mmCIF file of C-alpha atoms and ligand atoms in Angstrom:
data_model
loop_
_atom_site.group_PDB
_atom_site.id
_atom_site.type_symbol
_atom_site.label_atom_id
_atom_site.label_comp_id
_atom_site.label_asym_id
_atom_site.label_seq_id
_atom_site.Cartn_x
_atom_site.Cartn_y
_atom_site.Cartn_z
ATOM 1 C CA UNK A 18 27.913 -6.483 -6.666
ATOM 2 C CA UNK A 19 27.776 -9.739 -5.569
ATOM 3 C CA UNK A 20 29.473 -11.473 -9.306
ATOM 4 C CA UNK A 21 32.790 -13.457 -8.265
ATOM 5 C CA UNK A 22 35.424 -14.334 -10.727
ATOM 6 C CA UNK A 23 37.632 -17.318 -10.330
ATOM 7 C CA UNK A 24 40.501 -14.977 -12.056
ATOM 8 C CA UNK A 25 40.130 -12.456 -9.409
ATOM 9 C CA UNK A 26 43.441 -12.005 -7.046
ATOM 10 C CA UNK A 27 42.823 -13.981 -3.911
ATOM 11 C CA UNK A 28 43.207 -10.004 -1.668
ATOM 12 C CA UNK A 29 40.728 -8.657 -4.465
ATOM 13 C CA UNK A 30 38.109 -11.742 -4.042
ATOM 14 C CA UNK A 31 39.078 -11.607 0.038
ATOM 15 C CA UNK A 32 37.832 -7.665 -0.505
ATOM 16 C CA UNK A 33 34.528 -8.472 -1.901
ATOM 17 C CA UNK A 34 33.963 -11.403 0.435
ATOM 18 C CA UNK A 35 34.437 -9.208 3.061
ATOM 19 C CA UNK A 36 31.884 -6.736 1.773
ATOM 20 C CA UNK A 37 28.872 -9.285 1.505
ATOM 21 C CA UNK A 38 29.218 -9.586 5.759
ATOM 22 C CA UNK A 39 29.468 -5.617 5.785
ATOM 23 C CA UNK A 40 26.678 -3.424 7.480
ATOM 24 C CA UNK A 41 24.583 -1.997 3.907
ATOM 25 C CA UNK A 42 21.399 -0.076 5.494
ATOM 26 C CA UNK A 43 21.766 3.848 4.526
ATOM 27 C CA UNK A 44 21.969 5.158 7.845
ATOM 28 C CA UNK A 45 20.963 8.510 6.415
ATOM 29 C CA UNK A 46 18.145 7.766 4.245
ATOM 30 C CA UNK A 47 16.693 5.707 6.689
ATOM 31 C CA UNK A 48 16.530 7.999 9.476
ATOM 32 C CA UNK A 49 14.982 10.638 6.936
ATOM 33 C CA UNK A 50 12.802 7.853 6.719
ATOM 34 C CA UNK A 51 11.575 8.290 10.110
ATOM 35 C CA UNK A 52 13.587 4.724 11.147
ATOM 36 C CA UNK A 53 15.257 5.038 14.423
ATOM 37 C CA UNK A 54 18.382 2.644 14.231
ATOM 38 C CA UNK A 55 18.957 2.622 17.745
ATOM 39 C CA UNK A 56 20.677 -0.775 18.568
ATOM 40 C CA UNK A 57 19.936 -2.612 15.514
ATOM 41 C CA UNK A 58 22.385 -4.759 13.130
ATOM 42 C CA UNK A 59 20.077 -5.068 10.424
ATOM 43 C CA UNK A 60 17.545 -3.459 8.619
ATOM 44 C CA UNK A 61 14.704 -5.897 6.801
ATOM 45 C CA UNK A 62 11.641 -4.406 4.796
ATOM 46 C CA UNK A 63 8.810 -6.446 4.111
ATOM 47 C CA UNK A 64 6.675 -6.011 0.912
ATOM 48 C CA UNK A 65 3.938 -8.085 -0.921
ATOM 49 C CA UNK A 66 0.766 -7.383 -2.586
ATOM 50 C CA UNK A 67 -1.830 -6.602 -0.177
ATOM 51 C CA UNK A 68 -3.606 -9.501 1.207
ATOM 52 C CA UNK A 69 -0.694 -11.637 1.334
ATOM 53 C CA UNK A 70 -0.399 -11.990 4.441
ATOM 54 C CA UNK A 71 1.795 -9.702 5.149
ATOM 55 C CA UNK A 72 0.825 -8.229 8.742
ATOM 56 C CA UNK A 73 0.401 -11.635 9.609
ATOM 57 C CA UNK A 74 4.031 -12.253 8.543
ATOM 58 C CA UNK A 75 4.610 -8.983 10.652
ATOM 59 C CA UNK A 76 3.363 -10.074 13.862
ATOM 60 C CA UNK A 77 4.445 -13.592 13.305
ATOM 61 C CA UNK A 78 8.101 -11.637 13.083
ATOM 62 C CA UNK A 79 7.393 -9.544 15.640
ATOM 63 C CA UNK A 80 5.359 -10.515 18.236
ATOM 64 C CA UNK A 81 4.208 -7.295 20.462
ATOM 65 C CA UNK A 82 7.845 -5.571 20.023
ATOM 66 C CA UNK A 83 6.775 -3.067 17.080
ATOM 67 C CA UNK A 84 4.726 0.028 17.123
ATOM 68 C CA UNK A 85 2.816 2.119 14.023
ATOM 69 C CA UNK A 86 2.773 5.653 12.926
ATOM 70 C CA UNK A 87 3.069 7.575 9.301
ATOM 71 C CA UNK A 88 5.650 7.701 6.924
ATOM 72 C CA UNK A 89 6.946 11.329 7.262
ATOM 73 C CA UNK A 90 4.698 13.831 5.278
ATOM 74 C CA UNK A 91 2.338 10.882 3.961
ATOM 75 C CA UNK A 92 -0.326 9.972 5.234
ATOM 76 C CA UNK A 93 0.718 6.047 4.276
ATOM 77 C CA UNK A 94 0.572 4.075 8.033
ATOM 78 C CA UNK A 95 3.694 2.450 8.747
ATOM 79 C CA UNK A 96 4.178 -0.869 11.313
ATOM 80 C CA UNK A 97 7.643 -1.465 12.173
ATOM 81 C CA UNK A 98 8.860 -3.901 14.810
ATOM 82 C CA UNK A 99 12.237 -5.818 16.121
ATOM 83 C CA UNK A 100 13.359 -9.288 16.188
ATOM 84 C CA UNK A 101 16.187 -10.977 17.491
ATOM 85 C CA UNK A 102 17.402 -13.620 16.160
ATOM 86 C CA UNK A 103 21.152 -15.410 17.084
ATOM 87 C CA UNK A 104 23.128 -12.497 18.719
ATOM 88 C CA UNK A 105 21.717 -9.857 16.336
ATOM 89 C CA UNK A 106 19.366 -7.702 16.277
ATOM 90 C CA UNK A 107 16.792 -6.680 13.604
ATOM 91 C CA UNK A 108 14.507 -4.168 12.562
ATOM 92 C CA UNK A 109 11.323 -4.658 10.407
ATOM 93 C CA UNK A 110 9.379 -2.256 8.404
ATOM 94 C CA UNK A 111 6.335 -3.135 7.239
ATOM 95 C CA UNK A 112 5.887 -1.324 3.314
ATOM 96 C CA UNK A 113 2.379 -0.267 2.218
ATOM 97 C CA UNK A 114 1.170 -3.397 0.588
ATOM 98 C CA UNK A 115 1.240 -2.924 -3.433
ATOM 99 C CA UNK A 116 1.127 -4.738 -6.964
ATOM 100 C CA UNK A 117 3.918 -2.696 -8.256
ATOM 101 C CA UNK A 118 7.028 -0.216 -7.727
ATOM 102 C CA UNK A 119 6.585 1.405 -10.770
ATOM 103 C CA UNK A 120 6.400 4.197 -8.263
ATOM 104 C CA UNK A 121 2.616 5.862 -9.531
ATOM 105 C CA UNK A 122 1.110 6.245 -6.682
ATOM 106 C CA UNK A 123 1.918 7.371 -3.017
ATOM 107 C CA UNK A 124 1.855 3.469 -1.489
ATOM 108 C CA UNK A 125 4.089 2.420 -4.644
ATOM 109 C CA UNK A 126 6.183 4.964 -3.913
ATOM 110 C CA UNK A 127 6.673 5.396 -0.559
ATOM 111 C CA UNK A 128 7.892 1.005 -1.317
ATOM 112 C CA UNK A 129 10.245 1.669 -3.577
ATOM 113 C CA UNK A 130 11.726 4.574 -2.247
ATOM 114 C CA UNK A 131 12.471 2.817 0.762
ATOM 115 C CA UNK A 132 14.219 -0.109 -0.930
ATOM 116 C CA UNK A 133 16.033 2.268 -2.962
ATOM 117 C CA UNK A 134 16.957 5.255 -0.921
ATOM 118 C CA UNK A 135 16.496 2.952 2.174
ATOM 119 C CA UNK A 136 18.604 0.219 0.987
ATOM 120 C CA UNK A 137 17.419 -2.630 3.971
ATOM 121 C CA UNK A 138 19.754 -5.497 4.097
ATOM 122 C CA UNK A 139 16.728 -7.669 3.167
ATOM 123 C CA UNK A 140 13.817 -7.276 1.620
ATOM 124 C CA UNK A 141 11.077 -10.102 2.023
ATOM 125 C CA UNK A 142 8.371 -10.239 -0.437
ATOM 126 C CA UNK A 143 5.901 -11.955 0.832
ATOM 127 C CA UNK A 144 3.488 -13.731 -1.834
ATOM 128 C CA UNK A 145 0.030 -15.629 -1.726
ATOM 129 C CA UNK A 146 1.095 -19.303 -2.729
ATOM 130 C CA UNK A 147 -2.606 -19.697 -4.496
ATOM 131 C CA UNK A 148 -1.843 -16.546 -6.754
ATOM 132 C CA UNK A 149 1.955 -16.967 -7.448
ATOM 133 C CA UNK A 150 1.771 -16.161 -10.818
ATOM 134 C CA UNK A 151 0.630 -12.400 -10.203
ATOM 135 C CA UNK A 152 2.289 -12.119 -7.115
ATOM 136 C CA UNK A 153 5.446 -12.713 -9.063
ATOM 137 C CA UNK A 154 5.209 -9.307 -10.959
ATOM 138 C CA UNK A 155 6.157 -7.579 -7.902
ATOM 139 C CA UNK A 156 9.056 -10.110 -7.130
ATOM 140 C CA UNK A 157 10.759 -9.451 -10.563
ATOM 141 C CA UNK A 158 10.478 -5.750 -9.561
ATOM 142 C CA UNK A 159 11.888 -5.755 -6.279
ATOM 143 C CA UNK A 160 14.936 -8.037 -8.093
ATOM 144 C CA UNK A 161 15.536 -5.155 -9.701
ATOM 145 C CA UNK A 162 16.434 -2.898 -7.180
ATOM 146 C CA UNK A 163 17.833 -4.763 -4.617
ATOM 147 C CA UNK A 164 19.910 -8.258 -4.882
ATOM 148 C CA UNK A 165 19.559 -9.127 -1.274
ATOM 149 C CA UNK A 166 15.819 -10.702 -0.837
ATOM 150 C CA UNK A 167 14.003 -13.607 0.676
ATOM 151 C CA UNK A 168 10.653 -14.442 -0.896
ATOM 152 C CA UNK A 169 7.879 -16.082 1.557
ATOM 153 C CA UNK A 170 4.984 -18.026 -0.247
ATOM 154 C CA UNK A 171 2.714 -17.889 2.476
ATOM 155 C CA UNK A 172 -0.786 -19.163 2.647
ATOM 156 C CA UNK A 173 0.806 -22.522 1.890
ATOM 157 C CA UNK A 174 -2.167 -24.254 4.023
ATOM 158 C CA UNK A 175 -4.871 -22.607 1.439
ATOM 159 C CA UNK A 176 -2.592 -23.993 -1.534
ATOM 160 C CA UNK A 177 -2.497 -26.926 -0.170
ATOM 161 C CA UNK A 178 -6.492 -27.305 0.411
ATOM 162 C CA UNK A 179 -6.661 -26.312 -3.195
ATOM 163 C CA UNK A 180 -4.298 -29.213 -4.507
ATOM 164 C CA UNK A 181 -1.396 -26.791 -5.715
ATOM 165 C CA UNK A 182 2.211 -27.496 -4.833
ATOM 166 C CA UNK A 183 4.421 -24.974 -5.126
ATOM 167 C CA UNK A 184 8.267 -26.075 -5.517
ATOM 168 C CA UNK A 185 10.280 -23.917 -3.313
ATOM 169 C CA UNK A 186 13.652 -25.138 -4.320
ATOM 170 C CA UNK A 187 12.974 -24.773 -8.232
ATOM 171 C CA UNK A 188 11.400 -21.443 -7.329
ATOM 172 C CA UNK A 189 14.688 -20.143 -5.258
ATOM 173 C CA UNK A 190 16.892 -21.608 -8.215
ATOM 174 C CA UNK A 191 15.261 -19.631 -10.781
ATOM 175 C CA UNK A 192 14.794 -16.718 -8.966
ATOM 176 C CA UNK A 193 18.371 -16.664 -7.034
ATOM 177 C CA UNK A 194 16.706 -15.806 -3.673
ATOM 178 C CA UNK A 195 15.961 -17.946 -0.639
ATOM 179 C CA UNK A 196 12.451 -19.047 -1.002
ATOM 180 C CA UNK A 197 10.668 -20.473 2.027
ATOM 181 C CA UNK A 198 6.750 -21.397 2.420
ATOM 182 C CA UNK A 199 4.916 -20.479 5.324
ATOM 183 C CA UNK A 200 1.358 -20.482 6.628
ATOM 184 C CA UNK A 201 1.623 -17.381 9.062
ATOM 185 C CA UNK A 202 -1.156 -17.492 10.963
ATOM 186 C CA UNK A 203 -0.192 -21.083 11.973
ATOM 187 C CA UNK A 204 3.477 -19.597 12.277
ATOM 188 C CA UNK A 205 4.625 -22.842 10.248
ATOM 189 C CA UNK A 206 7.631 -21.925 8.138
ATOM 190 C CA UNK A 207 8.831 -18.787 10.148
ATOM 191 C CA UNK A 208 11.640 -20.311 12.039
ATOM 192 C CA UNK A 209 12.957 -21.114 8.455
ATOM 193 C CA UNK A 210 11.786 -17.433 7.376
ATOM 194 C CA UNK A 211 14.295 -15.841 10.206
ATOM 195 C CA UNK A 212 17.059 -18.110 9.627
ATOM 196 C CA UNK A 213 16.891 -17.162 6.045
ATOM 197 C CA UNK A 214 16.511 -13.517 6.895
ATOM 198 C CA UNK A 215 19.603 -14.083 9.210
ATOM 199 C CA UNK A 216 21.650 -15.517 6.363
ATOM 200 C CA UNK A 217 20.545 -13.432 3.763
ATOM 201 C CA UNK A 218 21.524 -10.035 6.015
ATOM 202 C CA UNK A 219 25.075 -11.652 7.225
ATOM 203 C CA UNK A 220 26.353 -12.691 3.724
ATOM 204 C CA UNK A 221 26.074 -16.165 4.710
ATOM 205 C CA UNK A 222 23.709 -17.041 1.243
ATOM 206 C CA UNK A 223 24.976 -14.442 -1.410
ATOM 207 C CA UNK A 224 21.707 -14.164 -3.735
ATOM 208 C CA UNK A 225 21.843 -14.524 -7.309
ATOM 209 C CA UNK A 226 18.873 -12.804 -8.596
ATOM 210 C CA UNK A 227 16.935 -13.297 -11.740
ATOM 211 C CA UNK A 228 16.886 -10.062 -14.006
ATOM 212 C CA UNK A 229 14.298 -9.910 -16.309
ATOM 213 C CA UNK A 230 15.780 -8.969 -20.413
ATOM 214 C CA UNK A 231 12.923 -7.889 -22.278
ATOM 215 C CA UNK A 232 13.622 -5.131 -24.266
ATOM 216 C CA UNK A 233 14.174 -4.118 -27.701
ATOM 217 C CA UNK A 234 17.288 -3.678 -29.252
ATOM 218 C CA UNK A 235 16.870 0.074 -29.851
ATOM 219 C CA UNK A 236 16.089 0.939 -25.812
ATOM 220 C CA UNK A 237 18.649 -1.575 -25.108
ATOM 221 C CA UNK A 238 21.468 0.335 -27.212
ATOM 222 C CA UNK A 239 19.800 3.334 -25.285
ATOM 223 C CA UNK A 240 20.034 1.862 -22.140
ATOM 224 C CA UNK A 241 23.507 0.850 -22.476
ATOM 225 C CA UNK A 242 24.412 4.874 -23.124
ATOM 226 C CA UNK A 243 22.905 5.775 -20.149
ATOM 227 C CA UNK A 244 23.771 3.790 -18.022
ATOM 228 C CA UNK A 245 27.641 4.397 -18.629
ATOM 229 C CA UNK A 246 26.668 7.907 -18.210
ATOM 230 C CA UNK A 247 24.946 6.986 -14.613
ATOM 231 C CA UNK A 248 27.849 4.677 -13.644
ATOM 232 C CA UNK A 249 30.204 7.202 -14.778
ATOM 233 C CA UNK A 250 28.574 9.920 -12.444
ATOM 234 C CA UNK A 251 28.163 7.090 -9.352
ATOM 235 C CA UNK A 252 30.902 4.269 -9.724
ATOM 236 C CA UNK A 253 29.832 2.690 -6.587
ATOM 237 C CA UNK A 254 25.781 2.705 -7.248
ATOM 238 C CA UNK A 255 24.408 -1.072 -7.084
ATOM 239 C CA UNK A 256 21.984 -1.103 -10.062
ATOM 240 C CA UNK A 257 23.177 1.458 -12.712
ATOM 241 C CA UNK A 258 21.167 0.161 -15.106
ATOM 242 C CA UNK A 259 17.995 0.029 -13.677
ATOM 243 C CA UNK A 260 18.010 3.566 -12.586
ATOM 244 C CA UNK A 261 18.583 4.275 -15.995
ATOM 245 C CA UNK A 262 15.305 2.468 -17.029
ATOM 246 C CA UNK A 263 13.505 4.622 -14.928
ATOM 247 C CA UNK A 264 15.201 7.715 -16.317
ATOM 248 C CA UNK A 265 14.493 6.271 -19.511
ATOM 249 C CA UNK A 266 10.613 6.142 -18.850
ATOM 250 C CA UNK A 267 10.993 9.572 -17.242
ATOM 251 C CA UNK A 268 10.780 9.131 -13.689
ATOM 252 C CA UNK A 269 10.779 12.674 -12.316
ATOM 253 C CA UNK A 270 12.024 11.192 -8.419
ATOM 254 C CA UNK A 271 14.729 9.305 -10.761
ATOM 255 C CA UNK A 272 15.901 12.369 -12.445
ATOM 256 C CA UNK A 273 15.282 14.952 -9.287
ATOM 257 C CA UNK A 274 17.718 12.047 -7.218
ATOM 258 C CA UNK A 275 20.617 11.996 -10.385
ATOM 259 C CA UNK A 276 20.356 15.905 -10.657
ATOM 260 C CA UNK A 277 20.678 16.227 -6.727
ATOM 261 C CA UNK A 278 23.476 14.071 -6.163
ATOM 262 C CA UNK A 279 20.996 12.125 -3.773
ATOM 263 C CA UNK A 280 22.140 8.867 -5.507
ATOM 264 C CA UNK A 281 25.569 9.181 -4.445
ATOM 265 C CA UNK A 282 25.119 8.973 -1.162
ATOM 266 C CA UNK A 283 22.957 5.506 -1.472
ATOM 267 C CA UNK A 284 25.722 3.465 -2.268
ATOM 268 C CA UNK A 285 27.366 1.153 -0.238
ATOM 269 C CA UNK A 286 29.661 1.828 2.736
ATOM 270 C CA UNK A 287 31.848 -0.129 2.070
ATOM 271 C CA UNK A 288 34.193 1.443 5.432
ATOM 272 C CA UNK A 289 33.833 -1.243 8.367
ATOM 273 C CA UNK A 290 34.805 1.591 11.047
ATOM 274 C CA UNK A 291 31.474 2.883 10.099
ATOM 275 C CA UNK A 292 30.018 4.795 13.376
ATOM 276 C CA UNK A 293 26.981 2.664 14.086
ATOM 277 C CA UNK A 294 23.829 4.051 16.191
ATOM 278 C CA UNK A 295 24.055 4.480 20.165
ATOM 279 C CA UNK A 296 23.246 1.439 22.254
ATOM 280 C CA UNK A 297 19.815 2.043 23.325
ATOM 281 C CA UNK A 298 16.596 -1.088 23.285
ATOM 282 C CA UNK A 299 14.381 -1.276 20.080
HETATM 283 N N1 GDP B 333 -5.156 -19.622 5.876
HETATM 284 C C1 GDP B 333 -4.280 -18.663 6.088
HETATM 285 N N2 GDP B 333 -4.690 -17.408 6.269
HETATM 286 C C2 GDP B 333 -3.763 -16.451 6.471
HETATM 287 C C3 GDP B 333 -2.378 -16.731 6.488
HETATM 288 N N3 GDP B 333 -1.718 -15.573 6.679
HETATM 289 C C4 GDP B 333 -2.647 -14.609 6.771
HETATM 290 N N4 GDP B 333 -3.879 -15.130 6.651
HETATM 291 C C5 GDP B 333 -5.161 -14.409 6.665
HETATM 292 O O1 GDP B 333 -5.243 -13.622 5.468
HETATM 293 C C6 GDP B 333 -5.935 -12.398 5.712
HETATM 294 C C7 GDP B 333 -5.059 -11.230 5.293
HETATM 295 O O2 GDP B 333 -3.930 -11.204 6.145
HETATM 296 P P1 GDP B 333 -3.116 -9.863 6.437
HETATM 297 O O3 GDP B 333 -1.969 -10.270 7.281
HETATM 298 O O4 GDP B 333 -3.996 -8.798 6.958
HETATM 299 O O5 GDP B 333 -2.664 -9.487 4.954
HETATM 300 P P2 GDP B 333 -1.945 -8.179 4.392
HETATM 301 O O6 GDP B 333 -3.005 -7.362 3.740
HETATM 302 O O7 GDP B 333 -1.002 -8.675 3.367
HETATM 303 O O8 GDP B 333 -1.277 -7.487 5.510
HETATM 304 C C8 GDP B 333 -6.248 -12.407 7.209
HETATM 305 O O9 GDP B 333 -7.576 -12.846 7.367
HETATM 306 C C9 GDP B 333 -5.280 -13.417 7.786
HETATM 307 O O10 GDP B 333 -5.743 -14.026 8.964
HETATM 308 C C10 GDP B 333 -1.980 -18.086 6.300
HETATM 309 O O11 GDP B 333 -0.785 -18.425 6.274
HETATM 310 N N5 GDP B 333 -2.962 -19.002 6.098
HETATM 311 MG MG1 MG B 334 -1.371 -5.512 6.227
#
């Protein structure tokens, strides 16, 4: 969504341009979701294995402007909190901390179907700097479904005590994603973290992710089919392809979503006169 080509007609490239500054959160899923969008530009989720950090990340975020409750018909606790940062205004959601989307159990679930059905117009994965290496797992994944993502390495001040450097810059180049390094509880690194947010959400840095190719030829062939057959049905759906991984594997949401027509209605909106919420505080 975000590829460029030089050949493109200047209107064309103008179009797209355009697009990468547009409002993405799915008003509808969302407030399904149990998010009230009252008098908020921007929607950020923030994910991460557990014991990242990540509720420190929150309230360093945050401060005292958030509240918690359930995600509707789960029994999952949700945090979710405002910022404001510039002239806009942002909402937070704090995801149930996990290792994995791969969507098999309720926390897992309730993560990805909020970056999916959700569609937030950033997800930060936070990460524990002295375990980057597994963290990463869950990186790749969230890469998959969305393209708009800041990753925080946080616990930087433990990394540092144990004499490992992590290279944010090589890390953000490989990965095509903003990558900032924080110690939360100290709040060092979170003025970078918002402006990154900030630029990430406006379409001021256009990420580049990293997609993982490591499949066989015979699933790839397989693959290919369909997801032809998914882009054919949605035209305007993000990442055809990896929803056709999970139907691949499956995925009973995946296929209950495609059969539904539920997919549809995640894409884009691409209309700028888009009604947005009524003007009322966080
Ligand atoms: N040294 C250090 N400790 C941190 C940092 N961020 C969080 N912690 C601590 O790590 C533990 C887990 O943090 P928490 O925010 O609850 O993690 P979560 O499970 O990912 O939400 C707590 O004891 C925090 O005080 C940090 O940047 N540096
Ligand atoms: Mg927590």
């Amino acid at each position: 969504m975000t590829a460029q080509s030089s050949q493109q007609p200047p209107a064309l490239k103008a179009a797209t341009e355009a697009c990468e500054t547009c409002p993405t959160f799915n008003a509808g899923h969302l407030t399904k979701l149990g998010i009230n969008l009252t008098n908020v530009d921007y929607v950020i989720a923030l994910a991460g294995n557990p014991n990242t950090g990540k509720s420190t990340v929150f309230n360093a975020l945050t401060g005292l402007r958030q509240h918690t409750g359930n995600w509707p018909g789960k029994t999952v606790t949700r945090a979710e909190g405002g910022f404001a940062y510039g002239d806009k205004r942002f909402k937070i959601v704090d995801l149930p901390g996990t290792y994995s989307l791969l969507s098999t159990s309720v926390d897992e679930e309730v993560a990805r179907d909020f970056i999916l059905f959700g569609r937030p117009d950033v997800t930060v994965i936070v990460v524990d700097a002295t375990r980057l290496e597994r963290n990463l797992n869950l990186v790749l994944q969230v890469l998959e479904i969305t393209d708009r993502a800041v990753l925080c390495v946080n616990l930087i001040d433990e990394a540092r005590r144990h004499q490992i450097t992590v290279d944010d810059r090589i890390l953000a180049k490989e990965l095509g994603i903003p990558v900032v390094l924080t110690a939360a509880r100290q709040r060092e690194g979170i003025d970078l973290l918002l402006k990154n947010i900030h630029d990430v959400a406006t379409g001021a840095f256009v990420c580049r992710p990293h997609r993982v190719q490591t499949i066989s030829r015979e699933v790839a062939h397989a693959l290919d089919a369909i997801t032809a057959r998914v882009r054919g049905l949605f035209p305007d759906l993000p990442n055809a392809r990896w929803v056709a991984l999970r139907l691949l594997e499956g995925d009973q949401r995946m296929i209950d979503a495609v059969q539904s027509g539920e997919l549809g209605t995640v894409v884009r909106n691409h209309t700028p006169t888009t009604p947005r919420p009524a003007e009322v505080p966080v």
